[in-house]
mmCIF file of C-alpha atoms in Angstrom:
data_model
loop_
_atom_site.group_PDB
_atom_site.id
_atom_site.type_symbol
_atom_site.label_atom_id
_atom_site.label_comp_id
_atom_site.label_asym_id
_atom_site.label_seq_id
_atom_site.Cartn_x
_atom_site.Cartn_y
_atom_site.Cartn_z
ATOM 1 C CA UNK E 1 55.653 86.273 100.044
ATOM 2 C CA UNK E 2 54.079 83.126 98.585
ATOM 3 C CA UNK E 3 52.641 85.169 95.709
ATOM 4 C CA UNK E 4 56.033 86.626 94.801
ATOM 5 C CA UNK E 5 57.703 83.234 95.036
ATOM 6 C CA UNK E 6 55.043 81.904 92.663
ATOM 7 C CA UNK E 7 55.803 84.764 90.246
ATOM 8 C CA UNK E 8 59.511 83.943 90.321
ATOM 9 C CA UNK E 9 58.570 80.303 89.769
ATOM 10 C CA UNK E 10 57.018 81.224 86.427
ATOM 11 C CA UNK E 11 60.265 82.832 85.294
ATOM 12 C CA UNK E 12 62.169 79.733 86.438
ATOM 13 C CA UNK E 13 59.902 77.494 84.354
ATOM 14 C CA UNK E 14 60.521 79.675 81.287
ATOM 15 C CA UNK E 15 64.276 79.499 81.873
ATOM 16 C CA UNK E 16 64.179 75.706 82.183
ATOM 17 C CA UNK E 17 62.178 75.457 78.963
ATOM 18 C CA UNK E 18 64.859 77.447 77.184
ATOM 19 C CA UNK E 19 67.636 75.483 78.874
ATOM 20 C CA UNK E 20 66.472 72.186 77.373
ATOM 21 C CA UNK E 21 69.594 71.413 75.278
ATOM 22 C CA UNK E 22 67.975 70.266 72.038
ATOM 23 C CA UNK E 23 71.069 70.399 69.829
ATOM 24 C CA UNK E 24 73.256 68.774 72.455
ATOM 25 C CA UNK E 25 70.747 65.935 72.923
ATOM 26 C CA UNK E 26 70.584 65.431 69.139
ATOM 27 C CA UNK E 27 74.355 65.038 69.008
ATOM 28 C CA UNK E 28 74.394 62.573 71.891
ATOM 29 C CA UNK E 29 71.469 60.501 70.646
ATOM 30 C CA UNK E 30 72.374 60.365 66.953
ATOM 31 C CA UNK E 31 76.170 60.285 66.934
ATOM 32 C CA UNK E 32 77.243 59.928 70.549
ATOM 33 C CA UNK E 33 79.121 63.238 70.367
ATOM 34 C CA UNK E 34 79.167 66.510 72.255
ATOM 35 C CA UNK E 35 78.252 68.948 69.502
ATOM 36 C CA UNK E 36 79.959 71.731 71.459
ATOM 37 C CA UNK E 37 83.265 70.121 70.478
ATOM 38 C CA UNK E 38 82.557 70.382 66.743
ATOM 39 C CA UNK E 39 81.984 73.074 64.142
ATOM 40 C CA UNK E 40 81.095 76.436 65.677
ATOM 41 C CA UNK E 41 80.697 74.737 69.091
ATOM 42 C CA UNK E 42 77.150 76.043 69.313
ATOM 43 C CA UNK E 43 74.157 73.840 70.151
ATOM 44 C CA UNK E 44 71.945 75.680 67.668
ATOM 45 C CA UNK E 45 70.315 74.316 64.544
ATOM 46 C CA UNK E 46 72.959 75.759 62.203
ATOM 47 C CA UNK E 47 75.768 73.820 63.832
ATOM 48 C CA UNK E 48 73.543 70.737 63.979
ATOM 49 C CA UNK E 49 73.034 71.105 60.219
ATOM 50 C CA UNK E 50 76.774 71.166 59.592
ATOM 51 C CA UNK E 51 77.555 68.260 61.907
ATOM 52 C CA UNK E 52 74.473 66.004 61.823
ATOM 53 C CA UNK E 53 72.612 66.904 58.637
ATOM 54 C CA UNK E 54 69.320 68.386 57.471
ATOM 55 C CA UNK E 55 66.712 66.302 59.284
ATOM 56 C CA UNK E 56 68.242 66.595 62.767
ATOM 57 C CA UNK E 57 68.757 70.321 62.143
ATOM 58 C CA UNK E 58 65.119 70.784 61.157
ATOM 59 C CA UNK E 59 63.962 68.908 64.264
ATOM 60 C CA UNK E 60 66.213 71.010 66.506
ATOM 61 C CA UNK E 61 65.030 74.205 64.812
ATOM 62 C CA UNK E 62 61.353 73.369 65.314
ATOM 63 C CA UNK E 63 61.827 72.375 68.951
ATOM 64 C CA UNK E 64 63.841 75.521 69.679
ATOM 65 C CA UNK E 65 61.115 77.700 68.137
ATOM 66 C CA UNK E 66 58.516 75.749 70.120
ATOM 67 C CA UNK E 67 60.401 76.481 73.348
ATOM 68 C CA UNK E 68 59.928 80.201 72.804
ATOM 69 C CA UNK E 69 56.251 79.811 71.927
ATOM 70 C CA UNK E 70 55.640 77.558 74.937
ATOM 71 C CA UNK E 71 57.323 79.964 77.354
ATOM 72 C CA UNK E 72 55.088 82.865 76.328
ATOM 73 C CA UNK E 73 51.884 80.805 76.240
ATOM 74 C CA UNK E 74 52.699 79.315 79.640
ATOM 75 C CA UNK E 75 53.462 82.745 81.101
ATOM 76 C CA UNK E 76 50.158 84.212 79.904
ATOM 77 C CA UNK E 77 48.202 81.317 81.359
ATOM 78 C CA UNK E 78 50.201 81.061 84.573
ATOM 79 C CA UNK E 79 50.125 84.730 85.561
ATOM 80 C CA UNK E 80 46.449 85.033 84.691
ATOM 81 C CA UNK E 81 45.851 82.001 86.927
ATOM 82 C CA UNK E 82 47.782 83.748 89.726
ATOM 83 C CA UNK E 83 45.483 86.734 89.365
ATOM 84 C CA UNK E 84 47.974 89.108 87.773
ATOM 85 C CA UNK E 85 46.091 91.552 85.569
ATOM 86 C CA UNK E 86 46.453 94.645 83.399
ATOM 87 C CA UNK E 87 49.873 95.859 82.355
ATOM 88 C CA UNK E 88 51.486 93.807 85.122
ATOM 89 C CA UNK E 89 50.825 90.591 83.230
ATOM 90 C CA UNK E 90 52.549 92.028 80.145
ATOM 91 C CA UNK E 91 55.655 92.795 82.209
ATOM 92 C CA UNK E 92 55.601 89.309 83.737
ATOM 93 C CA UNK E 93 55.269 87.691 80.307
ATOM 94 C CA UNK E 94 58.215 89.722 79.034
ATOM 95 C CA UNK E 95 60.399 88.606 81.941
ATOM 96 C CA UNK E 96 59.590 85.020 80.957
ATOM 97 C CA UNK E 97 60.505 85.856 77.374
ATOM 98 C CA UNK E 98 63.924 87.052 78.472
ATOM 99 C CA UNK E 99 64.298 84.006 80.714
ATOM 100 C CA UNK E 100 63.691 81.528 77.884
ATOM 101 C CA UNK E 101 66.279 83.317 75.709
ATOM 102 C CA UNK E 102 68.779 83.244 78.552
ATOM 103 C CA UNK E 103 68.041 79.570 79.166
ATOM 104 C CA UNK E 104 68.750 78.631 75.575
ATOM 105 C CA UNK E 105 72.079 80.450 75.422
ATOM 106 C CA UNK E 106 73.169 79.762 79.002
ATOM 107 C CA UNK E 107 71.776 76.330 79.784
ATOM 108 C CA UNK E 108 72.067 75.097 83.351
ATOM 109 C CA UNK E 109 72.552 71.564 82.003
ATOM 110 C CA UNK E 110 75.501 72.521 79.779
ATOM 111 C CA UNK E 111 77.603 74.524 82.204
ATOM 112 C CA UNK E 112 75.847 77.728 81.109
ATOM 113 C CA UNK E 113 76.728 77.342 77.436
ATOM 114 C CA UNK E 114 74.291 76.854 74.557
ATOM 115 C CA UNK E 115 73.083 78.371 71.306
ATOM 116 C CA UNK E 116 72.526 81.924 70.130
ATOM 117 C CA UNK E 117 68.779 82.069 70.899
ATOM 118 C CA UNK E 118 67.712 83.123 67.388
ATOM 119 C CA UNK E 119 65.228 80.274 66.841
ATOM 120 C CA UNK E 120 63.889 80.487 70.401
ATOM 121 C CA UNK E 121 63.622 84.243 69.946
ATOM 122 C CA UNK E 122 61.522 83.676 66.826
ATOM 123 C CA UNK E 123 59.195 81.505 68.888
ATOM 124 C CA UNK E 124 58.874 84.287 71.454
ATOM 125 C CA UNK E 125 58.054 86.775 68.694
ATOM 126 C CA UNK E 126 55.431 84.538 67.096
ATOM 127 C CA UNK E 127 53.648 84.038 70.426
ATOM 128 C CA UNK E 128 54.031 87.647 71.516
ATOM 129 C CA UNK E 129 53.089 89.424 68.267
ATOM 130 C CA UNK E 130 52.652 87.299 65.153
ATOM 131 C CA UNK E 131 53.055 90.226 62.697
ATOM 132 C CA UNK E 132 56.465 90.989 64.198
ATOM 133 C CA UNK E 133 57.356 87.296 64.192
ATOM 134 C CA UNK E 134 56.378 86.770 60.569
ATOM 135 C CA UNK E 135 58.154 89.969 59.533
ATOM 136 C CA UNK E 136 61.367 88.826 61.193
ATOM 137 C CA UNK E 137 61.028 85.342 59.681
ATOM 138 C CA UNK E 138 60.491 86.837 56.211
ATOM 139 C CA UNK E 139 63.661 88.952 56.479
ATOM 140 C CA UNK E 140 65.599 85.943 57.777
ATOM 141 C CA UNK E 141 64.533 83.762 54.847
ATOM 142 C CA UNK E 142 65.120 86.538 52.305
ATOM 143 C CA UNK E 143 68.637 87.308 53.536
ATOM 144 C CA UNK E 144 69.439 83.602 53.819
ATOM 145 C CA UNK E 145 68.287 83.004 50.245
ATOM 146 C CA UNK E 146 70.451 85.854 48.949
ATOM 147 C CA UNK E 147 73.689 85.519 50.928
ATOM 148 C CA UNK E 148 73.329 82.023 52.486
ATOM 149 C CA UNK E 149 74.835 83.170 55.786
ATOM 150 C CA UNK E 150 72.692 82.214 58.781
ATOM 151 C CA UNK E 151 74.349 84.552 61.269
ATOM 152 C CA UNK E 152 73.790 87.628 59.102
ATOM 153 C CA UNK E 153 70.193 86.589 58.432
ATOM 154 C CA UNK E 154 69.597 86.089 62.168
ATOM 155 C CA UNK E 155 70.994 89.484 63.132
ATOM 156 C CA UNK E 156 69.069 91.338 60.437
ATOM 157 C CA UNK E 157 65.899 89.499 61.495
ATOM 158 C CA UNK E 158 66.498 90.594 65.104
ATOM 159 C CA UNK E 159 66.977 94.200 63.976
ATOM 160 C CA UNK E 160 63.826 93.980 61.840
ATOM 161 C CA UNK E 161 61.820 92.706 64.819
ATOM 162 C CA UNK E 162 62.991 95.656 66.936
ATOM 163 C CA UNK E 163 61.966 98.083 64.186
ATOM 164 C CA UNK E 164 58.575 96.469 63.571
ATOM 165 C CA UNK E 165 57.618 96.314 67.245
ATOM 166 C CA UNK E 166 58.201 100.069 67.470
ATOM 167 C CA UNK E 167 56.138 100.784 64.350
ATOM 168 C CA UNK E 168 53.191 98.615 65.374
ATOM 169 C CA UNK E 169 50.819 99.456 68.257
ATOM 170 C CA UNK E 170 52.363 97.040 70.743
ATOM 171 C CA UNK E 171 52.492 97.559 74.543
ATOM 172 C CA UNK E 172 55.629 99.137 75.995
ATOM 173 C CA UNK E 173 56.717 95.917 77.769
ATOM 174 C CA UNK E 174 56.567 94.003 74.480
ATOM 175 C CA UNK E 175 58.608 96.689 72.732
ATOM 176 C CA UNK E 176 61.267 96.638 75.418
ATOM 177 C CA UNK E 177 61.430 92.837 75.354
ATOM 178 C CA UNK E 178 61.865 92.652 71.575
ATOM 179 C CA UNK E 179 64.506 95.386 71.556
ATOM 180 C CA UNK E 180 66.405 93.846 74.482
ATOM 181 C CA UNK E 181 66.053 90.337 73.057
ATOM 182 C CA UNK E 182 67.213 91.486 69.637
ATOM 183 C CA UNK E 183 70.280 93.167 71.107
ATOM 184 C CA UNK E 184 71.004 90.038 73.129
ATOM 185 C CA UNK E 185 70.859 87.832 70.031
ATOM 186 C CA UNK E 186 73.179 90.213 68.163
ATOM 187 C CA UNK E 187 75.660 90.282 71.071
ATOM 188 C CA UNK E 188 75.696 86.479 71.091
ATOM 189 C CA UNK E 189 76.761 86.663 67.431
ATOM 190 C CA UNK E 190 79.845 88.825 68.163
ATOM 191 C CA UNK E 191 82.229 86.064 67.006
ATOM 192 C CA UNK E 192 80.201 85.757 63.801
ATOM 193 C CA UNK E 193 80.445 89.528 63.307
ATOM 194 C CA UNK E 194 84.227 89.287 63.510
ATOM 195 C CA UNK E 195 84.227 86.507 60.907
ATOM 196 C CA UNK E 196 81.860 88.465 58.663
ATOM 197 C CA UNK E 197 84.197 91.443 58.759
ATOM 198 C CA UNK E 198 87.131 89.155 58.000
ATOM 199 C CA UNK E 199 85.245 87.437 55.170
ATOM 200 C CA UNK E 200 85.593 84.002 56.761
ATOM 201 C CA UNK E 201 82.030 83.350 57.929
ATOM 202 C CA UNK E 202 80.886 80.008 56.402
ATOM 203 C CA UNK E 203 77.800 79.868 54.212
ATOM 204 C CA UNK E 204 74.903 77.480 54.736
ATOM 205 C CA UNK E 205 75.490 74.009 53.342
ATOM 206 C CA UNK E 206 79.195 73.970 54.083
ATOM 207 C CA UNK E 207 79.898 71.064 56.417
ATOM 208 C CA UNK E 208 82.325 71.474 59.302
#
């Protein structure tokens, strides 16, 4: 019983890492505002860029990516310390990966609201499988440079990650995590999809 509680504790730590409301804190500290009441109402780096500017957005982006990296690195260390071995540790790490994504988009501290988990998802990818992470980041930057629409770049990067993880010799748990995480990120962008279809999705650099 204690062992299983300890395993659940690792997932809880990953969730709390993701739930750290970076964009919300930036809005409160820099402008005294609730960023969820402005722009797209997201706490992600894109909305921070529109409301607070480039430097705060870059800081939020880096911290959000770091949350994903930290969750995976912590999970690998923690479950190895508990004595979990073999394929079981891969499954446990993947559960923590899902937990950090959920934490970012459904933060306990923000009434279960948050961002769209794209940056945190990139951090998970980089820690889980750096070739997949760099491939997704490359597609994101390429699409962003061409069309200047962050939501489209994020969704195509998520789809690219799911494709790459299936093409590369990655363990089954990692493949399932990346596919599930990619679908989750795309679902969180459903309002953006509607705006893309309507031709009203704002491009990067346009302030709210």
